[in-house]
mmCIF file of C-alpha atoms and ligand atoms in Angstrom:
data_model
loop_
_atom_site.group_PDB
_atom_site.id
_atom_site.type_symbol
_atom_site.label_atom_id
_atom_site.label_comp_id
_atom_site.label_asym_id
_atom_site.label_seq_id
_atom_site.Cartn_x
_atom_site.Cartn_y
_atom_site.Cartn_z
ATOM 1 C CA UNK D 1 16.639 -2.913 8.221
ATOM 2 C CA UNK D 2 15.250 -0.670 5.515
ATOM 3 C CA UNK D 3 18.147 -1.578 3.262
ATOM 4 C CA UNK D 4 17.586 -5.337 3.628
ATOM 5 C CA UNK D 5 13.874 -4.894 3.042
ATOM 6 C CA UNK D 6 14.585 -2.893 -0.088
ATOM 7 C CA UNK D 7 17.052 -5.510 -1.290
ATOM 8 C CA UNK D 8 14.504 -8.268 -0.760
ATOM 9 C CA UNK D 9 11.889 -6.321 -2.688
ATOM 10 C CA UNK D 10 14.281 -5.663 -5.568
ATOM 11 C CA UNK D 11 15.377 -9.302 -5.682
ATOM 12 C CA UNK D 12 11.781 -10.485 -5.628
ATOM 13 C CA UNK D 13 10.830 -8.051 -8.355
ATOM 14 C CA UNK D 14 13.748 -9.147 -10.532
ATOM 15 C CA UNK D 15 13.073 -12.834 -9.978
ATOM 16 C CA UNK D 16 9.378 -12.315 -10.638
ATOM 17 C CA UNK D 17 10.153 -10.339 -13.758
ATOM 18 C CA UNK D 18 12.365 -13.094 -15.153
ATOM 19 C CA UNK D 19 9.708 -15.661 -14.392
ATOM 20 C CA UNK D 20 7.113 -13.628 -16.256
ATOM 21 C CA UNK D 21 9.470 -13.188 -19.173
ATOM 22 C CA UNK D 22 10.059 -16.928 -19.327
ATOM 23 C CA UNK D 23 6.382 -17.711 -19.157
ATOM 24 C CA UNK D 24 5.558 -15.359 -22.008
ATOM 25 C CA UNK D 25 8.447 -16.126 -24.344
ATOM 26 C CA UNK D 26 9.140 -19.841 -24.198
ATOM 27 C CA UNK D 27 5.776 -21.505 -24.244
ATOM 28 C CA UNK D 28 4.706 -19.009 -26.873
ATOM 29 C CA UNK D 29 7.739 -19.667 -29.044
ATOM 30 C CA UNK D 30 7.444 -23.425 -28.693
ATOM 31 C CA UNK D 31 3.749 -23.452 -29.458
ATOM 32 C CA UNK D 32 3.865 -20.858 -32.212
ATOM 33 C CA UNK D 33 4.839 -23.146 -35.066
ATOM 34 C CA UNK D 34 2.407 -25.859 -34.066
ATOM 35 C CA UNK D 35 -0.345 -23.329 -33.505
ATOM 36 C CA UNK D 36 -0.056 -21.650 -36.876
ATOM 37 C CA UNK D 37 -0.172 -25.024 -38.643
ATOM 38 C CA UNK D 38 -3.236 -26.259 -36.751
ATOM 39 C CA UNK D 39 -4.910 -22.852 -36.983
ATOM 40 C CA UNK D 40 -4.463 -22.878 -40.749
ATOM 41 C CA UNK D 41 -5.929 -26.372 -40.988
ATOM 42 C CA UNK D 42 -8.871 -25.455 -38.776
ATOM 43 C CA UNK D 43 -9.516 -22.249 -40.698
ATOM 44 C CA UNK D 44 -9.644 -24.198 -43.941
ATOM 45 C CA UNK D 45 -12.436 -26.312 -42.431
ATOM 46 C CA UNK D 46 -14.311 -23.250 -41.255
ATOM 47 C CA UNK D 47 -14.542 -21.163 -44.378
ATOM 48 C CA UNK D 48 -17.240 -18.545 -43.992
ATOM 49 C CA UNK D 49 -17.697 -17.708 -47.641
ATOM 50 C CA UNK D 50 -21.219 -16.464 -48.387
ATOM 51 C CA UNK D 51 -21.997 -16.056 -44.684
ATOM 52 C CA UNK D 52 -23.001 -12.814 -43.010
ATOM 53 C CA UNK D 53 -21.858 -12.162 -39.454
ATOM 54 C CA UNK D 54 -22.799 -9.290 -37.133
ATOM 55 C CA UNK D 55 -20.323 -8.531 -34.323
ATOM 56 C CA UNK D 56 -21.222 -5.942 -31.692
ATOM 57 C CA UNK D 57 -18.312 -3.886 -30.366
ATOM 58 C CA UNK D 58 -16.135 -4.960 -33.291
ATOM 59 C CA UNK D 59 -13.856 -1.906 -33.239
ATOM 60 C CA UNK D 60 -11.861 -3.004 -30.198
ATOM 61 C CA UNK D 61 -10.427 -5.964 -28.299
ATOM 62 C CA UNK D 62 -12.097 -9.340 -28.726
ATOM 63 C CA UNK D 63 -14.658 -8.123 -31.243
ATOM 64 C CA UNK D 64 -12.000 -6.633 -33.474
ATOM 65 C CA UNK D 65 -9.943 -9.834 -33.347
ATOM 66 C CA UNK D 66 -12.985 -11.969 -34.185
ATOM 67 C CA UNK D 67 -13.868 -9.613 -37.045
ATOM 68 C CA UNK D 68 -10.351 -9.929 -38.473
ATOM 69 C CA UNK D 69 -10.392 -13.715 -38.324
ATOM 70 C CA UNK D 70 -13.896 -14.151 -39.781
ATOM 71 C CA UNK D 71 -13.024 -11.669 -42.503
ATOM 72 C CA UNK D 72 -9.940 -13.725 -43.271
ATOM 73 C CA UNK D 73 -12.261 -16.711 -43.625
ATOM 74 C CA UNK D 74 -14.180 -14.639 -46.157
ATOM 75 C CA UNK D 75 -17.354 -13.795 -44.294
ATOM 76 C CA UNK D 76 -19.325 -10.624 -44.835
ATOM 77 C CA UNK D 77 -18.677 -8.994 -41.446
ATOM 78 C CA UNK D 78 -20.943 -6.236 -40.155
ATOM 79 C CA UNK D 79 -19.191 -4.252 -37.446
ATOM 80 C CA UNK D 80 -21.938 -2.953 -35.146
ATOM 81 C CA UNK D 81 -20.334 -0.098 -33.241
ATOM 82 C CA UNK D 82 -21.436 2.934 -31.261
ATOM 83 C CA UNK D 83 -18.780 5.350 -32.486
ATOM 84 C CA UNK D 84 -18.730 5.573 -36.307
ATOM 85 C CA UNK D 85 -15.328 7.297 -36.391
ATOM 86 C CA UNK D 86 -13.613 4.680 -34.207
ATOM 87 C CA UNK D 87 -15.335 1.925 -36.186
ATOM 88 C CA UNK D 88 -14.305 3.301 -39.594
ATOM 89 C CA UNK D 89 -10.742 3.583 -38.396
ATOM 90 C CA UNK D 90 -10.708 -0.023 -37.205
ATOM 91 C CA UNK D 91 -12.291 -1.102 -40.492
ATOM 92 C CA UNK D 92 -9.633 0.741 -42.496
ATOM 93 C CA UNK D 93 -6.891 -0.993 -40.528
ATOM 94 C CA UNK D 94 -8.516 -4.404 -40.890
ATOM 95 C CA UNK D 95 -8.983 -3.984 -44.638
ATOM 96 C CA UNK D 96 -5.351 -2.989 -44.956
ATOM 97 C CA UNK D 97 -4.225 -6.048 -42.973
ATOM 98 C CA UNK D 98 -6.416 -8.362 -45.032
ATOM 99 C CA UNK D 99 -5.315 -6.823 -48.331
ATOM 100 C CA UNK D 100 -1.825 -7.865 -47.412
ATOM 101 C CA UNK D 101 -2.612 -11.406 -46.376
ATOM 102 C CA UNK D 102 -4.883 -12.060 -49.372
ATOM 103 C CA UNK D 103 -2.060 -11.084 -51.738
ATOM 104 C CA UNK D 104 0.255 -13.426 -49.875
ATOM 105 C CA UNK D 105 -2.216 -16.252 -50.311
ATOM 106 C CA UNK D 106 -2.149 -15.567 -54.033
ATOM 107 C CA UNK D 107 -5.767 -15.506 -55.131
ATOM 108 C CA UNK D 108 -7.263 -18.983 -55.033
ATOM 109 C CA UNK D 109 -10.695 -18.369 -56.511
ATOM 110 C CA UNK D 110 -13.953 -17.624 -54.755
ATOM 111 C CA UNK D 111 -15.170 -14.435 -53.113
ATOM 112 C CA UNK D 112 -13.292 -12.307 -50.659
ATOM 113 C CA UNK D 113 -14.564 -11.255 -47.287
ATOM 114 C CA UNK D 114 -16.413 -7.988 -46.904
ATOM 115 C CA UNK D 115 -16.384 -5.505 -44.051
ATOM 116 C CA UNK D 116 -19.278 -3.154 -43.344
ATOM 117 C CA UNK D 117 -19.658 -0.616 -40.526
ATOM 118 C CA UNK D 118 -23.080 0.119 -39.028
ATOM 119 C CA UNK D 119 -23.948 2.303 -36.080
ATOM 120 C CA UNK D 120 -25.284 0.567 -32.974
ATOM 121 C CA UNK D 121 -25.387 2.104 -29.509
ATOM 122 C CA UNK D 122 -26.560 -0.563 -27.109
ATOM 123 C CA UNK D 123 -27.206 2.115 -24.493
ATOM 124 C CA UNK D 124 -30.110 3.378 -26.607
ATOM 125 C CA UNK D 125 -33.147 1.242 -27.485
ATOM 126 C CA UNK D 126 -33.881 3.697 -30.272
ATOM 127 C CA UNK D 127 -30.440 3.073 -31.779
ATOM 128 C CA UNK D 128 -30.906 -0.706 -31.482
ATOM 129 C CA UNK D 129 -34.213 -0.469 -33.335
ATOM 130 C CA UNK D 130 -32.719 1.777 -36.043
ATOM 131 C CA UNK D 131 -29.798 -0.619 -36.506
ATOM 132 C CA UNK D 132 -32.096 -3.628 -36.860
ATOM 133 C CA UNK D 133 -34.367 -1.836 -39.310
ATOM 134 C CA UNK D 134 -31.368 -1.081 -41.498
ATOM 135 C CA UNK D 135 -30.075 -4.653 -41.298
ATOM 136 C CA UNK D 136 -33.491 -6.085 -42.177
ATOM 137 C CA UNK D 137 -33.684 -3.729 -45.160
ATOM 138 C CA UNK D 138 -30.176 -4.329 -46.461
ATOM 139 C CA UNK D 139 -29.312 -7.911 -45.634
ATOM 140 C CA UNK D 140 -30.898 -10.900 -47.272
ATOM 141 C CA UNK D 141 -29.465 -13.266 -44.662
ATOM 142 C CA UNK D 142 -27.810 -13.425 -41.258
ATOM 143 C CA UNK D 143 -25.805 -16.509 -40.384
ATOM 144 C CA UNK D 144 -24.093 -15.494 -37.153
ATOM 145 C CA UNK D 145 -24.795 -12.859 -34.507
ATOM 146 C CA UNK D 146 -21.998 -12.317 -31.982
ATOM 147 C CA UNK D 147 -23.150 -10.373 -28.922
ATOM 148 C CA UNK D 148 -19.696 -9.235 -27.878
ATOM 149 C CA UNK D 149 -19.835 -5.563 -26.879
ATOM 150 C CA UNK D 150 -19.547 -4.859 -23.200
ATOM 151 C CA UNK D 151 -18.855 -2.274 -20.552
ATOM 152 C CA UNK D 152 -17.013 -3.125 -17.336
ATOM 153 C CA UNK D 153 -17.328 -1.636 -13.861
ATOM 154 C CA UNK D 154 -18.113 1.923 -14.909
ATOM 155 C CA UNK D 155 -19.205 4.525 -12.369
ATOM 156 C CA UNK D 156 -22.950 4.739 -11.856
ATOM 157 C CA UNK D 157 -24.501 5.778 -15.149
ATOM 158 C CA UNK D 158 -27.799 5.268 -16.886
ATOM 159 C CA UNK D 159 -28.595 4.450 -20.475
ATOM 160 C CA UNK D 160 -30.758 6.722 -22.608
ATOM 161 C CA UNK D 161 -33.773 4.738 -21.404
ATOM 162 C CA UNK D 162 -32.866 4.945 -17.720
ATOM 163 C CA UNK D 163 -31.339 1.497 -17.190
ATOM 164 C CA UNK D 164 -28.229 0.947 -15.088
ATOM 165 C CA UNK D 165 -25.465 1.117 -17.732
ATOM 166 C CA UNK D 166 -23.862 -2.354 -17.394
ATOM 167 C CA UNK D 167 -27.196 -4.181 -17.235
ATOM 168 C CA UNK D 168 -28.534 -1.933 -20.012
ATOM 169 C CA UNK D 169 -25.669 -2.405 -22.474
ATOM 170 C CA UNK D 170 -24.425 -5.897 -21.688
ATOM 171 C CA UNK D 171 -27.859 -7.485 -21.274
ATOM 172 C CA UNK D 172 -30.889 -5.380 -22.279
ATOM 173 C CA UNK D 173 -29.443 -3.835 -25.459
ATOM 174 C CA UNK D 174 -28.382 -7.255 -26.702
ATOM 175 C CA UNK D 175 -31.721 -8.729 -25.600
ATOM 176 C CA UNK D 176 -33.636 -6.341 -27.872
ATOM 177 C CA UNK D 177 -31.083 -6.668 -30.679
ATOM 178 C CA UNK D 178 -31.299 -10.454 -30.703
ATOM 179 C CA UNK D 179 -35.083 -10.506 -30.573
ATOM 180 C CA UNK D 180 -35.411 -8.081 -33.478
ATOM 181 C CA UNK D 181 -32.996 -10.130 -35.601
ATOM 182 C CA UNK D 182 -34.486 -13.556 -34.778
ATOM 183 C CA UNK D 183 -36.716 -13.629 -37.854
ATOM 184 C CA UNK D 184 -33.776 -13.116 -40.197
ATOM 185 C CA UNK D 185 -31.683 -15.657 -38.274
ATOM 186 C CA UNK D 186 -34.505 -18.204 -38.559
ATOM 187 C CA UNK D 187 -34.980 -17.645 -42.280
ATOM 188 C CA UNK D 188 -31.200 -18.118 -42.706
ATOM 189 C CA UNK D 189 -31.054 -21.332 -40.639
ATOM 190 C CA UNK D 190 -28.875 -23.132 -39.818
ATOM 191 C CA UNK D 191 -27.608 -20.044 -38.046
ATOM 192 C CA UNK D 192 -25.880 -19.234 -34.774
ATOM 193 C CA UNK D 193 -25.928 -16.745 -31.937
ATOM 194 C CA UNK D 194 -22.773 -16.393 -29.829
ATOM 195 C CA UNK D 195 -22.882 -14.567 -26.492
ATOM 196 C CA UNK D 196 -19.752 -13.298 -24.743
ATOM 197 C CA UNK D 197 -20.076 -13.547 -20.963
ATOM 198 C CA UNK D 198 -17.431 -13.772 -18.233
ATOM 199 C CA UNK D 199 -16.402 -16.089 -15.418
ATOM 200 C CA UNK D 200 -17.270 -13.222 -13.084
ATOM 201 C CA UNK D 201 -20.926 -14.235 -13.534
ATOM 202 C CA UNK D 202 -20.357 -16.357 -10.452
ATOM 203 C CA UNK D 203 -20.551 -13.297 -8.161
ATOM 204 C CA UNK D 204 -23.790 -12.167 -9.773
ATOM 205 C CA UNK D 205 -27.399 -12.528 -8.803
ATOM 206 C CA UNK D 206 -30.542 -11.234 -10.526
ATOM 207 C CA UNK D 207 -31.965 -9.001 -7.801
ATOM 208 C CA UNK D 208 -35.334 -8.325 -9.380
ATOM 209 C CA UNK D 209 -36.183 -5.691 -6.780
ATOM 210 C CA UNK D 210 -33.418 -3.326 -7.955
ATOM 211 C CA UNK D 211 -32.381 -4.111 -11.537
ATOM 212 C CA UNK D 212 -31.458 -0.468 -12.095
ATOM 213 C CA UNK D 213 -29.343 -0.273 -8.938
ATOM 214 C CA UNK D 214 -31.283 2.698 -7.650
ATOM 215 C CA UNK D 215 -31.195 1.497 -4.053
ATOM 216 C CA UNK D 216 -27.552 0.551 -4.099
ATOM 217 C CA UNK D 217 -24.821 0.565 -6.772
ATOM 218 C CA UNK D 218 -21.842 -1.767 -6.585
ATOM 219 C CA UNK D 219 -19.992 -1.666 -9.897
ATOM 220 C CA UNK D 220 -18.438 -5.151 -9.505
ATOM 221 C CA UNK D 221 -21.769 -6.675 -8.612
ATOM 222 C CA UNK D 222 -23.488 -4.881 -11.500
ATOM 223 C CA UNK D 223 -20.941 -6.279 -13.979
ATOM 224 C CA UNK D 224 -21.314 -9.803 -12.581
ATOM 225 C CA UNK D 225 -25.095 -9.486 -12.677
ATOM 226 C CA UNK D 226 -25.011 -8.410 -16.338
ATOM 227 C CA UNK D 227 -22.755 -11.336 -17.264
ATOM 228 C CA UNK D 228 -24.996 -13.757 -15.343
ATOM 229 C CA UNK D 229 -27.916 -12.277 -17.303
ATOM 230 C CA UNK D 230 -26.032 -13.099 -20.536
ATOM 231 C CA UNK D 231 -25.929 -16.777 -19.512
ATOM 232 C CA UNK D 232 -29.529 -16.999 -18.291
ATOM 233 C CA UNK D 233 -30.627 -15.274 -21.524
ATOM 234 C CA UNK D 234 -28.691 -17.830 -23.583
ATOM 235 C CA UNK D 235 -30.228 -20.816 -21.813
ATOM 236 C CA UNK D 236 -33.783 -19.475 -22.036
ATOM 237 C CA UNK D 237 -33.325 -18.497 -25.685
ATOM 238 C CA UNK D 238 -31.922 -21.943 -26.526
ATOM 239 C CA UNK D 239 -35.078 -23.460 -25.054
ATOM 240 C CA UNK D 240 -37.248 -21.151 -27.153
ATOM 241 C CA UNK D 241 -35.253 -21.893 -30.317
ATOM 242 C CA UNK D 242 -35.480 -25.697 -30.164
ATOM 243 C CA UNK D 243 -36.100 -27.138 -33.643
ATOM 244 C CA UNK D 244 -35.671 -23.805 -35.433
ATOM 245 C CA UNK D 245 -32.145 -24.461 -36.740
ATOM 246 C CA UNK D 246 -30.896 -21.431 -34.776
ATOM 247 C CA UNK D 247 -28.443 -22.252 -31.992
ATOM 248 C CA UNK D 248 -27.223 -20.018 -29.174
ATOM 249 C CA UNK D 249 -24.195 -20.603 -26.961
ATOM 250 C CA UNK D 250 -22.341 -18.522 -24.395
ATOM 251 C CA UNK D 251 -18.651 -18.301 -23.540
ATOM 252 C CA UNK D 252 -16.065 -16.760 -21.265
ATOM 253 C CA UNK D 253 -12.909 -15.567 -23.014
ATOM 254 C CA UNK D 254 -10.480 -15.739 -20.085
ATOM 255 C CA UNK D 255 -8.509 -12.669 -19.055
ATOM 256 C CA UNK D 256 -7.591 -10.676 -22.130
ATOM 257 C CA UNK D 257 -5.544 -7.521 -22.728
ATOM 258 C CA UNK D 258 -8.156 -5.141 -24.207
ATOM 259 C CA UNK D 259 -9.651 -1.703 -23.518
ATOM 260 C CA UNK D 260 -12.233 -3.217 -21.174
ATOM 261 C CA UNK D 261 -10.505 -1.881 -18.060
ATOM 262 C CA UNK D 262 -10.887 1.743 -19.151
ATOM 263 C CA UNK D 263 -12.951 2.617 -16.059
ATOM 264 C CA UNK D 264 -10.515 1.013 -13.632
ATOM 265 C CA UNK D 265 -8.099 3.490 -12.116
ATOM 266 C CA UNK D 266 -4.574 2.155 -11.674
ATOM 267 C CA UNK D 267 -2.218 4.404 -9.676
ATOM 268 C CA UNK D 268 0.540 5.806 -11.875
ATOM 269 C CA UNK D 269 3.290 4.043 -9.919
ATOM 270 C CA UNK D 270 1.591 0.663 -10.243
ATOM 271 C CA UNK D 271 1.127 0.983 -14.013
ATOM 272 C CA UNK D 272 4.472 -0.512 -15.103
ATOM 273 C CA UNK D 273 3.878 -3.531 -12.868
ATOM 274 C CA UNK D 274 0.316 -3.923 -14.157
ATOM 275 C CA UNK D 275 1.550 -3.696 -17.744
ATOM 276 C CA UNK D 276 4.199 -6.320 -17.083
ATOM 277 C CA UNK D 277 1.742 -8.690 -15.428
ATOM 278 C CA UNK D 278 -0.866 -8.238 -18.141
ATOM 279 C CA UNK D 279 1.715 -8.721 -20.872
ATOM 280 C CA UNK D 280 2.926 -11.902 -19.213
ATOM 281 C CA UNK D 281 -0.311 -13.489 -18.071
ATOM 282 C CA UNK D 282 -3.254 -12.049 -20.030
ATOM 283 C CA UNK D 283 -4.299 -13.465 -23.373
ATOM 284 C CA UNK D 284 -3.857 -11.428 -26.534
ATOM 285 C CA UNK D 285 -7.149 -10.382 -28.166
ATOM 286 C CA UNK D 286 -6.667 -13.028 -30.858
ATOM 287 C CA UNK D 287 -6.118 -15.743 -28.233
ATOM 288 C CA UNK D 288 -9.115 -14.493 -26.271
ATOM 289 C CA UNK D 289 -11.347 -14.456 -29.357
ATOM 290 C CA UNK D 290 -10.722 -18.115 -30.226
ATOM 291 C CA UNK D 291 -13.852 -19.436 -28.506
ATOM 292 C CA UNK D 292 -16.062 -16.804 -30.191
ATOM 293 C CA UNK D 293 -14.566 -17.734 -33.561
ATOM 294 C CA UNK D 294 -14.964 -21.444 -32.803
ATOM 295 C CA UNK D 295 -18.639 -21.119 -31.831
ATOM 296 C CA UNK D 296 -19.294 -18.914 -34.865
ATOM 297 C CA UNK D 297 -17.708 -21.184 -37.431
ATOM 298 C CA UNK D 298 -16.724 -24.676 -36.358
ATOM 299 C CA UNK D 299 -18.628 -27.671 -37.741
ATOM 300 C CA UNK D 300 -17.935 -29.354 -34.378
ATOM 301 C CA UNK D 301 -20.661 -27.285 -32.708
ATOM 302 C CA UNK D 302 -23.251 -27.594 -35.465
ATOM 303 C CA UNK D 303 -26.581 -28.139 -33.696
ATOM 304 C CA UNK D 304 -25.124 -27.594 -30.204
ATOM 305 C CA UNK D 305 -27.185 -25.070 -28.240
ATOM 306 C CA UNK D 306 -27.630 -23.638 -24.748
ATOM 307 C CA UNK D 307 -24.088 -24.514 -23.641
ATOM 308 C CA UNK D 308 -21.304 -22.618 -21.880
ATOM 309 C CA UNK D 309 -17.775 -22.687 -23.353
ATOM 310 C CA UNK D 310 -14.237 -21.693 -22.398
ATOM 311 C CA UNK D 311 -11.089 -22.369 -24.416
ATOM 312 C CA UNK D 312 -13.219 -23.945 -27.172
ATOM 313 C CA UNK D 313 -14.570 -26.614 -24.795
ATOM 314 C CA UNK D 314 -17.841 -26.998 -22.980
ATOM 315 C CA UNK D 315 -17.654 -26.109 -19.273
ATOM 316 C CA UNK D 316 -19.964 -26.641 -16.326
ATOM 317 C CA UNK D 317 -21.993 -23.769 -14.905
ATOM 318 C CA UNK D 318 -22.562 -22.917 -11.256
ATOM 319 C CA UNK D 319 -26.093 -23.224 -9.855
ATOM 320 C CA UNK D 320 -26.823 -19.468 -10.049
ATOM 321 C CA UNK D 321 -26.593 -19.703 -13.859
ATOM 322 C CA UNK D 322 -28.738 -22.848 -14.113
ATOM 323 C CA UNK D 323 -31.897 -21.617 -12.428
ATOM 324 C CA UNK D 324 -34.515 -21.939 -15.173
ATOM 325 C CA UNK D 325 -37.169 -20.093 -13.198
ATOM 326 C CA UNK D 326 -34.924 -17.068 -12.769
ATOM 327 C CA UNK D 327 -34.044 -17.289 -16.478
ATOM 328 C CA UNK D 328 -37.704 -17.232 -17.445
ATOM 329 C CA UNK D 329 -38.546 -14.396 -15.086
ATOM 330 C CA UNK D 330 -35.576 -12.383 -16.368
ATOM 331 C CA UNK D 331 -36.791 -12.954 -19.932
ATOM 332 C CA UNK D 332 -40.304 -11.725 -19.106
ATOM 333 C CA UNK D 333 -39.072 -8.624 -17.297
ATOM 334 C CA UNK D 334 -36.556 -7.845 -20.029
ATOM 335 C CA UNK D 335 -39.356 -7.977 -22.613
ATOM 336 C CA UNK D 336 -41.249 -5.353 -20.671
ATOM 337 C CA UNK D 337 -38.175 -3.206 -20.020
ATOM 338 C CA UNK D 338 -37.193 -2.975 -23.713
ATOM 339 C CA UNK D 339 -40.789 -2.469 -24.825
ATOM 340 C CA UNK D 340 -41.283 -5.742 -26.702
ATOM 341 C CA UNK D 341 -44.379 -6.373 -24.586
ATOM 342 C CA UNK D 342 -46.504 -3.391 -23.754
HETATM 343 N N1 NAP U 1 -11.056 -8.530 -21.620
HETATM 344 C C1 NAP U 1 -11.354 -9.477 -20.749
HETATM 345 O O1 NAP U 1 -10.502 -9.909 -19.959
HETATM 346 C C2 NAP U 1 -12.755 -10.045 -20.687
HETATM 347 C C3 NAP U 1 -13.021 -11.055 -19.745
HETATM 348 C C4 NAP U 1 -14.306 -11.584 -19.671
HETATM 349 C C5 NAP U 1 -15.278 -11.125 -20.532
HETATM 350 N N2 NAP U 1 -15.020 -10.144 -21.433
HETATM 351 C C6 NAP U 1 -16.104 -9.672 -22.315
HETATM 352 O O2 NAP U 1 -15.617 -9.558 -23.634
HETATM 353 C C7 NAP U 1 -16.425 -8.634 -24.359
HETATM 354 C C8 NAP U 1 -15.530 -7.740 -25.220
HETATM 355 O O3 NAP U 1 -14.768 -6.904 -24.393
HETATM 356 P P1 NAP U 1 -13.245 -6.521 -24.674
HETATM 357 O O4 NAP U 1 -12.442 -7.130 -23.600
HETATM 358 O O5 NAP U 1 -12.884 -6.771 -26.083
HETATM 359 O O6 NAP U 1 -13.289 -4.924 -24.329
HETATM 360 P P2 NAP U 1 -13.129 -3.644 -25.236
HETATM 361 O O7 NAP U 1 -11.825 -3.636 -25.944
HETATM 362 O O8 NAP U 1 -13.428 -2.512 -24.301
HETATM 363 O O9 NAP U 1 -14.302 -3.776 -26.289
HETATM 364 C C9 NAP U 1 -15.644 -3.587 -25.910
HETATM 365 C C10 NAP U 1 -16.447 -3.153 -27.112
HETATM 366 O O10 NAP U 1 -17.805 -2.913 -26.688
HETATM 367 C C11 NAP U 1 -18.207 -1.671 -27.199
HETATM 368 N N3 NAP U 1 -19.271 -1.022 -26.454
HETATM 369 C C12 NAP U 1 -19.246 -0.547 -25.196
HETATM 370 N N4 NAP U 1 -20.391 0.084 -24.912
HETATM 371 C C13 NAP U 1 -21.161 0.015 -26.027
HETATM 372 C C14 NAP U 1 -22.442 0.498 -26.382
HETATM 373 N N5 NAP U 1 -23.177 1.232 -25.543
HETATM 374 N N6 NAP U 1 -22.921 0.236 -27.617
HETATM 375 C C15 NAP U 1 -22.184 -0.462 -28.487
HETATM 376 N N7 NAP U 1 -20.973 -0.934 -28.221
HETATM 377 C C16 NAP U 1 -20.451 -0.686 -27.006
HETATM 378 C C17 NAP U 1 -16.934 -0.830 -27.189
HETATM 379 O O11 NAP U 1 -17.094 0.310 -28.025
HETATM 380 P P3 NAP U 1 -16.123 1.598 -27.860
HETATM 381 O O12 NAP U 1 -14.765 1.198 -28.330
HETATM 382 O O13 NAP U 1 -16.777 2.631 -28.713
HETATM 383 O O14 NAP U 1 -16.137 1.942 -26.397
HETATM 384 C C18 NAP U 1 -15.936 -1.841 -27.727
HETATM 385 O O15 NAP U 1 -16.034 -1.934 -29.108
HETATM 386 C C19 NAP U 1 -17.257 -7.895 -23.321
HETATM 387 O O16 NAP U 1 -18.585 -8.373 -23.372
HETATM 388 C C20 NAP U 1 -16.623 -8.283 -22.003
HETATM 389 O O17 NAP U 1 -17.555 -8.297 -20.937
HETATM 390 C C21 NAP U 1 -13.752 -9.601 -21.537
HETATM 391 C C1 NAG U 2 -19.579 -5.530 -4.316
HETATM 392 O O1 NAG U 2 -19.900 -6.773 -4.905
HETATM 393 C C2 NAG U 2 -18.877 -7.760 -4.851
HETATM 394 C C3 NAG U 2 -19.382 -9.011 -5.516
HETATM 395 O O2 NAG U 2 -19.851 -8.794 -6.774
HETATM 396 C C4 NAG U 2 -18.512 -8.051 -3.396
HETATM 397 O O3 NAG U 2 -17.444 -8.970 -3.375
HETATM 398 C C5 NAG U 2 -18.136 -6.765 -2.707
HETATM 399 O O4 NAG U 2 -17.919 -7.044 -1.341
HETATM 400 C C6 NAG U 2 -19.240 -5.727 -2.856
HETATM 401 N N1 NAG U 2 -18.787 -4.460 -2.272
HETATM 402 C C7 NAG U 2 -19.516 -3.810 -1.380
HETATM 403 C C8 NAG U 2 -18.922 -2.516 -0.900
HETATM 404 O O5 NAG U 2 -20.584 -4.209 -0.966
#
């Protein structure tokens, strides 16, 4: 009995493994040539020369991949990161990668991209204010702001200002950041704001009676709530930015192999299986970052605002993300929470 069961498990595991291998290798190989040709053509259309882009959380995962690609398109990229050492290391690596590819391209006139590291801890309103002050002093323009940084299903923690960590970092920190940079974005119009949310917004709800999860903390719910807040924020901001030349759109990246799962504990024995599954089925950071890059640079979305995207296409939202009254109330409360309204 036990032997047959074991044999079935082994056979299933082997078969499954082969299937995963096939899924990863063949479609990728077949598409690779086509993809690099179309990507090159698209990139040529989306040159970012002379444009300044801020990316939050640019030292890791999706933010790092977007930084690399926008740098390749010759933007001035400001990596807004909480840990200066980790950020400098990522910047060094990116510069090295770009140095290589720019030599391969063989010159070609015009400026090169620039990479700048600035400290931004979204879990501290003080740090957000300091960051914005520095940007307003140093930068003459801001063409794109990508609100990408995020924290996922951490244990119960509070930000420096006493907000539940996921709501505080994913929503409130970015809320203050965006508001403090709006003037510069407006004076640089046409300009764009790109917000990275998640499909998990669908399990969220803005429970105004306990935004800091003091009555009850559910880490999955808190993540979903913060990602729902990202969408409601985008829609309300788009309404407020009508006719300013500043657009704001929100996206979900799909499931991507990054450091986001750092707070999720996977039992040691399950790790190889998890790694196999993620290698086979999750997107790479560069694949996952495509919609951020598209919204930041493509002429196709010039003037488009207040929309939700996945895989570089507009998608429909569920009713919980389309409630304009909740969006407005969230905006008002957020203003008070971050001290924009006294
Ligand atoms: N990966 C996915 O499958 C997936 C799916 C849906 C949505 N998303 C969204 O994609 C975005 C990027 O995540 P990722 O997958 O690329 O994860 P990641 O590799 O963990 O990157 C997250 C980035 O956010 C930064 N960050 C975290 N807390 C911060 C704070 N207090 N202040 C400033 N920066 C902070 C991290 O900095 P440190 O490196 O210093 O920690 C890191 O640079 C997130 O908004 C996430 O919700 C990801
Ligand atoms: C936590 O929230 C998620 C939805 O976000 C829900 O599916 C789950 O049942 C909740 N867990 C508990 C213990 O309430």
